[in-house]
Short mmCIF file of C-alpha atoms in Angstrom, two decimals:
data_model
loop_
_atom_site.label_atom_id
_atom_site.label_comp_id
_atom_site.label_asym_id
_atom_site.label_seq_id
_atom_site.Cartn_x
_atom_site.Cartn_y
_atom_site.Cartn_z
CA UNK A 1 -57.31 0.76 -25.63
CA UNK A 2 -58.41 4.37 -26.23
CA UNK A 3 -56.48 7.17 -25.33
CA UNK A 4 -59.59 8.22 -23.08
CA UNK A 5 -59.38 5.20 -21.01
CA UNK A 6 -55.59 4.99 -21.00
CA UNK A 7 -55.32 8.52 -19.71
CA UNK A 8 -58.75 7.08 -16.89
CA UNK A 9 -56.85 4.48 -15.78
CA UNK A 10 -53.22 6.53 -15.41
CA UNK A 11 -54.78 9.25 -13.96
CA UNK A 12 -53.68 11.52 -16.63
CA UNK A 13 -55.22 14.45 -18.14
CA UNK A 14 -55.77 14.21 -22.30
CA UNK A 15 -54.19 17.64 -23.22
CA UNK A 16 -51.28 16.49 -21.16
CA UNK A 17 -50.65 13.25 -23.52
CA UNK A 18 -51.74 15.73 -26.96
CA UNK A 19 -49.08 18.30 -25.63
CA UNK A 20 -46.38 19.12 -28.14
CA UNK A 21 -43.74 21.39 -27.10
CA UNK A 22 -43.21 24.49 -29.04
CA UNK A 23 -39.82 25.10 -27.62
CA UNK A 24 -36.62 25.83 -29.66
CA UNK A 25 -34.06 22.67 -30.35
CA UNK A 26 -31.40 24.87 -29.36
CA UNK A 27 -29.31 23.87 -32.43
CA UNK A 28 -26.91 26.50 -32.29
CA UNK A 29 -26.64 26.45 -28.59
CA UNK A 30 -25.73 23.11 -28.29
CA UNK A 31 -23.03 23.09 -31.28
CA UNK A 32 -21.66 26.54 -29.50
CA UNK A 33 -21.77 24.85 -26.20
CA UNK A 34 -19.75 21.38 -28.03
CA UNK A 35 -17.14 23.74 -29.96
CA UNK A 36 -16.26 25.02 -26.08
CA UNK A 37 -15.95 21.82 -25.13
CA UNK A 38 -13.77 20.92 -27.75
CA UNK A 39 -11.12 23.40 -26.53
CA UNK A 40 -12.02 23.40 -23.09
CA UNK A 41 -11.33 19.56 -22.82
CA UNK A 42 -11.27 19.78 -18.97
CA UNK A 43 -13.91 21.92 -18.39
CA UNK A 44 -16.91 20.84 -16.88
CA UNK A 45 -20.53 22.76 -17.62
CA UNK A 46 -20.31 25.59 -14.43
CA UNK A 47 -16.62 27.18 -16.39
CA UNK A 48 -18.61 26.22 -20.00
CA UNK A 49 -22.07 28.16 -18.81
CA UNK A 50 -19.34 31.01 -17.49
CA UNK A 51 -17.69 31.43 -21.06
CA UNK A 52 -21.06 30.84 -22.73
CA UNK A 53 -22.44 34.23 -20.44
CA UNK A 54 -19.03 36.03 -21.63
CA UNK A 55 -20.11 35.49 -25.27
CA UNK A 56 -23.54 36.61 -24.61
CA UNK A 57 -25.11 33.35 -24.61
CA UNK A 58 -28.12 34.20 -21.78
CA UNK A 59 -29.01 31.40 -20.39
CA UNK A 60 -29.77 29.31 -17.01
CA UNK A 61 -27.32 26.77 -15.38
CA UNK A 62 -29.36 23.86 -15.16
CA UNK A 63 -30.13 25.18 -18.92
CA UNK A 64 -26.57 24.86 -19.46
CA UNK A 65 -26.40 21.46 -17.51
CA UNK A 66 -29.40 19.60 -19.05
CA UNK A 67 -27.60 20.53 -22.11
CA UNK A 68 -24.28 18.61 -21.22
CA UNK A 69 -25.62 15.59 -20.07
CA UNK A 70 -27.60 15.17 -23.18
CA UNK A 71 -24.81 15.75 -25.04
CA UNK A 72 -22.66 13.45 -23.29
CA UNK A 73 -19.96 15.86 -22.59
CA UNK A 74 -19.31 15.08 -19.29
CA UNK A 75 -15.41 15.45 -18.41
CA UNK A 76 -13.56 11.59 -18.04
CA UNK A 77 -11.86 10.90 -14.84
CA UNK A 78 -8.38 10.38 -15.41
CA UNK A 79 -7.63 7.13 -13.59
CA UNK A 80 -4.16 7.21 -11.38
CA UNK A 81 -1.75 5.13 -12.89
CA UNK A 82 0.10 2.76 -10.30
CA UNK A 83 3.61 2.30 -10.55
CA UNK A 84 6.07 0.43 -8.81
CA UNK A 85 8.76 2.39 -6.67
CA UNK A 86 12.57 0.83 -7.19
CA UNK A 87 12.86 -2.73 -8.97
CA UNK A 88 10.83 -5.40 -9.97
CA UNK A 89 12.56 -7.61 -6.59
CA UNK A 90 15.51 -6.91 -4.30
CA UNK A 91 18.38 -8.28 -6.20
CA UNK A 92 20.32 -11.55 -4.88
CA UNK A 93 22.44 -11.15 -1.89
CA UNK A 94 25.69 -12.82 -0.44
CA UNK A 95 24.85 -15.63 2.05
CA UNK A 96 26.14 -13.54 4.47
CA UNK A 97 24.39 -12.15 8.03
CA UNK A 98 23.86 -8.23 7.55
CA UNK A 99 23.17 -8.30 3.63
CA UNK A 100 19.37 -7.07 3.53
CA UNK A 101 16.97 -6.46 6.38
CA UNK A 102 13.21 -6.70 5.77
CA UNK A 103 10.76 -4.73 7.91
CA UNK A 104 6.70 -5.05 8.27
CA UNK A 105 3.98 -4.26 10.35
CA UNK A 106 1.83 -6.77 12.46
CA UNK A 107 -1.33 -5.24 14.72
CA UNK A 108 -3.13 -7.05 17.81
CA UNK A 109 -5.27 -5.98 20.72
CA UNK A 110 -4.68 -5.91 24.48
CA UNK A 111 -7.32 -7.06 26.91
CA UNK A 112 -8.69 -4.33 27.60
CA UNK A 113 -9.48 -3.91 23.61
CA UNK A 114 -6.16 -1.48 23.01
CA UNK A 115 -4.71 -2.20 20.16
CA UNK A 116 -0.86 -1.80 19.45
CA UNK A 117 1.40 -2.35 16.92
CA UNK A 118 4.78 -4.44 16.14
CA UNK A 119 7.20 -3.51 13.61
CA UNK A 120 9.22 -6.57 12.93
CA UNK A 121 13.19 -6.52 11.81
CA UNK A 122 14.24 -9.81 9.84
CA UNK A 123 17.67 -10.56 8.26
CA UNK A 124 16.66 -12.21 5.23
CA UNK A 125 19.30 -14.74 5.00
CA UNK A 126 20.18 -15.65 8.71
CA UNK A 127 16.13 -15.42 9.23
CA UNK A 128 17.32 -14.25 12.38
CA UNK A 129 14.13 -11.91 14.53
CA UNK A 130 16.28 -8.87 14.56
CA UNK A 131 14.06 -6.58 16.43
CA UNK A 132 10.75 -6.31 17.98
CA UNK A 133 9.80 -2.38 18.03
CA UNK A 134 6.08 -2.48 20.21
CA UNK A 135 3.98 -0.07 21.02
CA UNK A 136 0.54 1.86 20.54
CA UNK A 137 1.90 4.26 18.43
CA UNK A 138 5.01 3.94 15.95
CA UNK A 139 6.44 7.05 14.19
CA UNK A 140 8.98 7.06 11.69
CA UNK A 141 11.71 9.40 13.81
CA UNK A 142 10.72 6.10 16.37
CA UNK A 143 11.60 3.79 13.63
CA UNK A 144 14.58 5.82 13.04
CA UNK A 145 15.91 5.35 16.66
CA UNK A 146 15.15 1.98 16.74
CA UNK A 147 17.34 0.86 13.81
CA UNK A 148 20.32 3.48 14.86
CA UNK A 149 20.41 1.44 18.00
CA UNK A 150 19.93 -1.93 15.88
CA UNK A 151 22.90 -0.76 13.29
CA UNK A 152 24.93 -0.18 16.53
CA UNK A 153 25.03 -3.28 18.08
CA UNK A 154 24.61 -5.92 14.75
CA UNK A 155 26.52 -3.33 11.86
CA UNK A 156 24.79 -1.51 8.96
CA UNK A 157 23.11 -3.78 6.24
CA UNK A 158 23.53 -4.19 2.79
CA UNK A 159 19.49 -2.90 1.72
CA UNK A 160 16.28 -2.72 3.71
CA UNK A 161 13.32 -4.13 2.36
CA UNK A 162 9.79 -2.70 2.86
CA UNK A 163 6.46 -1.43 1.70
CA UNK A 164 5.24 2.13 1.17
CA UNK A 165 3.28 2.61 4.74
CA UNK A 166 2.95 6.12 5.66
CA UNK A 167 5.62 5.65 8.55
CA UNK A 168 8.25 3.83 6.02
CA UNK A 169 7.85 6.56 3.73
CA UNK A 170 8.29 9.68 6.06
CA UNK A 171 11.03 12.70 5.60
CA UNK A 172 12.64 11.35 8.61
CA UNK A 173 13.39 8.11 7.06
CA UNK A 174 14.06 9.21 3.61
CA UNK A 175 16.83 11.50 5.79
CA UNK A 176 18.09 8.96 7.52
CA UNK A 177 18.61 6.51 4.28
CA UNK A 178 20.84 9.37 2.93
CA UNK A 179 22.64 10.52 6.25
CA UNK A 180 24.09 7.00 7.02
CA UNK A 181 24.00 5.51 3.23
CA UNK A 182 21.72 2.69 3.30
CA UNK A 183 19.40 1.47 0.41
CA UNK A 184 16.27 1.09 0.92
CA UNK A 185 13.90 -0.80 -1.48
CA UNK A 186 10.24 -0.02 -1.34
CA UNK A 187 7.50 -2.99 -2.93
CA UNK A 188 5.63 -2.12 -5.80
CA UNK A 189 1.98 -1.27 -4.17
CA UNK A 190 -0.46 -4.22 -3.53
CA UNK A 191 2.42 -6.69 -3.96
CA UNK A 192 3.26 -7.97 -0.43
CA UNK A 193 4.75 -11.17 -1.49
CA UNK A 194 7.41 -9.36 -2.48
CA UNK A 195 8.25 -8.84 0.81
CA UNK A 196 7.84 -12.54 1.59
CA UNK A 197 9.97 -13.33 3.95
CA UNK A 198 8.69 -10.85 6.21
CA UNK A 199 4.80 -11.61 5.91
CA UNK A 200 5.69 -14.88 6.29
CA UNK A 201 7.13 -14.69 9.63
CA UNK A 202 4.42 -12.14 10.83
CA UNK A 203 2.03 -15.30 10.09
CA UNK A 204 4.37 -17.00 11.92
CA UNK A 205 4.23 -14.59 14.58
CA UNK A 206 0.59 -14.34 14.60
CA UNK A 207 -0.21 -18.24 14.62
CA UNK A 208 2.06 -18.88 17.45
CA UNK A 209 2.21 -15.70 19.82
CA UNK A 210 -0.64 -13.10 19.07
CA UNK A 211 -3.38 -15.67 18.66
CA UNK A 212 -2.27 -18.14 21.62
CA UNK A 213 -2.09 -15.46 24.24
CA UNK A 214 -3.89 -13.16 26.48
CA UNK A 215 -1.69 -9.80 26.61
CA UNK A 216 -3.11 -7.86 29.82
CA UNK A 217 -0.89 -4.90 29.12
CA UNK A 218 1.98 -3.52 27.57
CA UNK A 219 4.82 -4.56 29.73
CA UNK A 220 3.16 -8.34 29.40
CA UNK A 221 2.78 -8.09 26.01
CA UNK A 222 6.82 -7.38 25.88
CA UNK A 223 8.01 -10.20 27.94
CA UNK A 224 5.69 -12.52 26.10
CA UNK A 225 7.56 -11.51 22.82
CA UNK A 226 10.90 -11.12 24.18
CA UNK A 227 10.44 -15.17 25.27
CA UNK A 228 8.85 -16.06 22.16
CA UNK A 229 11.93 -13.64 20.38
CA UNK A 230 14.11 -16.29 22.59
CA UNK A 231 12.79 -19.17 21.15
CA UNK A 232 12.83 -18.35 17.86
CA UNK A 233 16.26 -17.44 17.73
CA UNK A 234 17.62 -20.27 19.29
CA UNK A 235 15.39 -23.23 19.27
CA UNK A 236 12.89 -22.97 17.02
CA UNK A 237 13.86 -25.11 13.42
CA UNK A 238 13.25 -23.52 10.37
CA UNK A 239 12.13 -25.37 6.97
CA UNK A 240 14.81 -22.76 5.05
CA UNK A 241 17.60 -23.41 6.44
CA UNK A 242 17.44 -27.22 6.75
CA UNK A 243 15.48 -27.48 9.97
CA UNK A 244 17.93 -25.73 11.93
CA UNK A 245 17.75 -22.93 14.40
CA UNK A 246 18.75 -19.41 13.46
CA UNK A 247 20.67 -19.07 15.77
CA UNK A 248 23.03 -22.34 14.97
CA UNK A 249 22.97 -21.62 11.39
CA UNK A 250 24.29 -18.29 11.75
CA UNK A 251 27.31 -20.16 13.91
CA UNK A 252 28.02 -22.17 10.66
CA UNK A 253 28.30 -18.65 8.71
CA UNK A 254 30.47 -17.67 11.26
CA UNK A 255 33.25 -20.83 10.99
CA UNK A 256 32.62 -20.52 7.34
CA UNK A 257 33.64 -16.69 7.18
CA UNK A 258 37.23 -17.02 7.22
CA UNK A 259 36.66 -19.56 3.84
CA UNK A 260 34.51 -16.99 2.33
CA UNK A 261 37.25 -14.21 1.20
CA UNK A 262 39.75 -14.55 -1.08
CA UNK A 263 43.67 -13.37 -0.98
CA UNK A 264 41.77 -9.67 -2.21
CA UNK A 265 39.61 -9.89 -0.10
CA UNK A 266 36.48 -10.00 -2.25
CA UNK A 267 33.74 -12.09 -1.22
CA UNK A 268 33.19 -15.33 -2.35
CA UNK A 269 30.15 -16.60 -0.34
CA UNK A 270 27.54 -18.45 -2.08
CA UNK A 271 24.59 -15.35 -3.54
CA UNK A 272 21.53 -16.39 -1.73
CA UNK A 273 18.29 -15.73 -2.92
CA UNK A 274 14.49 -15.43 -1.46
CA UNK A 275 14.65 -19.06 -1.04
CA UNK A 276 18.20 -19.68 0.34
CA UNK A 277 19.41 -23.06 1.18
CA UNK A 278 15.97 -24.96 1.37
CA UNK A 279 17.26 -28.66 2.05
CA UNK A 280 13.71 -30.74 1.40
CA UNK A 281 15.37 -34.09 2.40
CA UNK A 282 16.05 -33.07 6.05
CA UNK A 283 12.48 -32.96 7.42
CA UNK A 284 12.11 -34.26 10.91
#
C-alpha cells in the first residue's frame, strides 16, 4: 500500500508520517541526570529536577520526568519485611490448670444488625472457657480489667498466648504484662494456627452458639453464652481430653496434685503440649 493511501485511510496527514524531529538527544542531560541518580539512590525525579536547576541545568519537570521513565530510574519500593514477634511456638507446659492462657477474638451481629464482639479466655491444658468478655466495643484498659478480675479469682498464669490485634498490643497491656510479671507470647503475623487451641474453640463457639441463635440484645446475648459457658464447662465431652468434660478432668488434676510434687517441692507433672492427652480409643 502507498504511503498516500495509508495516510487516506488513517486519516493522517503525509508531512506528519515524513516528519523527522530535529530535536537534541539530550546525551549529556540524561548521563548528568543518571550520575544524580547514582548518588541520590532514593531520590525520585521532583528532588533530581531540583539539584539539576541548582547546577544550572534549565529545564521543565515533565522534561525532567519523561527523562526518568525512559531511563528506567524510577526509585524501588522497599518491601516490609515480616517478622515474627517472640518464638517460633509457646514452649511445652506442665499439665497443670493455670500454666498458659490463650486469648482471641470472635465477632457476630445482634438482630437489629449490631454487631459486637467476644474476647474468649481458654486455659490451654484444662480447655476450661475461662472468660467470656462481650460487648460492642473492647479496649485494651477493658481487657486489662477483665483479666485483673480473672487472675483474682483463678491465680496468675504461667504465659498468655495471643495475636498482634491492635487491642492485644496496646500501652495498657504491654504495662500491665510488666506491672504484675506475666509473659505474654504474641503469634508470628498471618499464622493463627499457632494459636490453635483458641481458633479452634471460637469455631466451636461459632458452630454451636453464634450460628444457632437469634441474640435480640445484649443482655440476651449474655445469658445465652453464660448457659452455653455452663455447658461447656461441665457437660460438654471433649475429643482432647478423652471425651471428658472440662470440668471433671480438671477434678482428676486436682486428686492428682498432691502426687505431682516431690519432697522439694519441684513439679513433676507430666509437660503437656498443644495436643495434651488425646486418648483416640475412647470415642463414644
Amino acid at each position: 500500500m502507498s504511503e498516500r493511501r495509508a495516510c487516506r485511510v488513517i486519516g493522517t496527514h503525509r508531512k506528519s508520517m515524513r516528519y523527522r524531529s530535529t530535536r537534541d538527544d539530550d546525551a549529556g542531560l540524561r548521563e548528568k541526570l543518571r550520575e544524580l541518580t547514582n548518588r541520590r539512590r532514593r531520590f525520585g525525579y521532583r528532588r533530581l529536577h531540583i539539584l539539576l536547576r541548582r547546577e544550572g541545568v534549565l529545564i521543565n519537570r515533565k522534561k525532567t520526568q519523561g527523562i526518568y521513565r525512559e531511563e528506567g530510574l524510577a526509585v524501588r519500593r522497599r518491601r516490609n519485611r515480616r517478622r515474627a514477634v517472640g518464638t517460633r511456638a509457646p514452649a511445652p507446659v506442665l499439665a497443670l490448670p493455670n500454666q498458659r492462657w490463650s486469648l482471641d477474638f470472635v465477632h457476630d451481629q445482634l438482630a437489629s444488625g449490631r454487631r459486637f464482639r467476644v474476647l474468649n479466655v481458654v486455659d490451654d491444658v484444662t480447655r476450661e472457657y475461662l472468660a467470656a468478655v462481650l460487648d460492642t466495643s473492647i479496649s485494651g484498659r477493658r481487657v486489662v480489667r477483665e483479666l485483673t478480675e480473672l487472675i483474682a479469682q483463678r491465680g496468675k498464669p504461667g504465659m498468655i498466648v495471643s495475636d498482634i490485634g491492635t487491642e492485644l498490643t496496646s500501652n495498657a497491656v504491654l504495662a500491665w504484662c510488666d506491672q504484675i510479671g506475666v509473659e505474654w507470647h504474641y503469634i508470628a503475623p498471618g499464622k493463627p494456627m499457632r494459636n490453635g487451641l483458641c481458633e479452634s474453640f471460637n469455631g466451636r463457639m461459632r458452630d454451636e452458639l453464634l450460628n444457632e441463635t437469634l441474640f435480640l440484645s445484649l443482655a440476651h446475648t449474655r445469658v445465652e453464652d453464660a448457659a452455653w459457658v455452663e455447658g461447656y464447662n461441665h457437660e460438654r465431652p471433649h475429643s482432647s481430653l478423652g471425651y471428658r468434660a472440662p470440668a471433671a478432668f480438671v477434678a482428676e488434676l486436682d486428686k492428682q496434685w498432691p502426687a505431682a510434687l516431690s519432697p522439694t517441692g519441684s513439679a513433676t507433672q507430666p509437660i503437656a503440649s498443644t495436643a495434651l492427652m488425646r486418648n483416640n480409643g475412647a470415642r463414644l
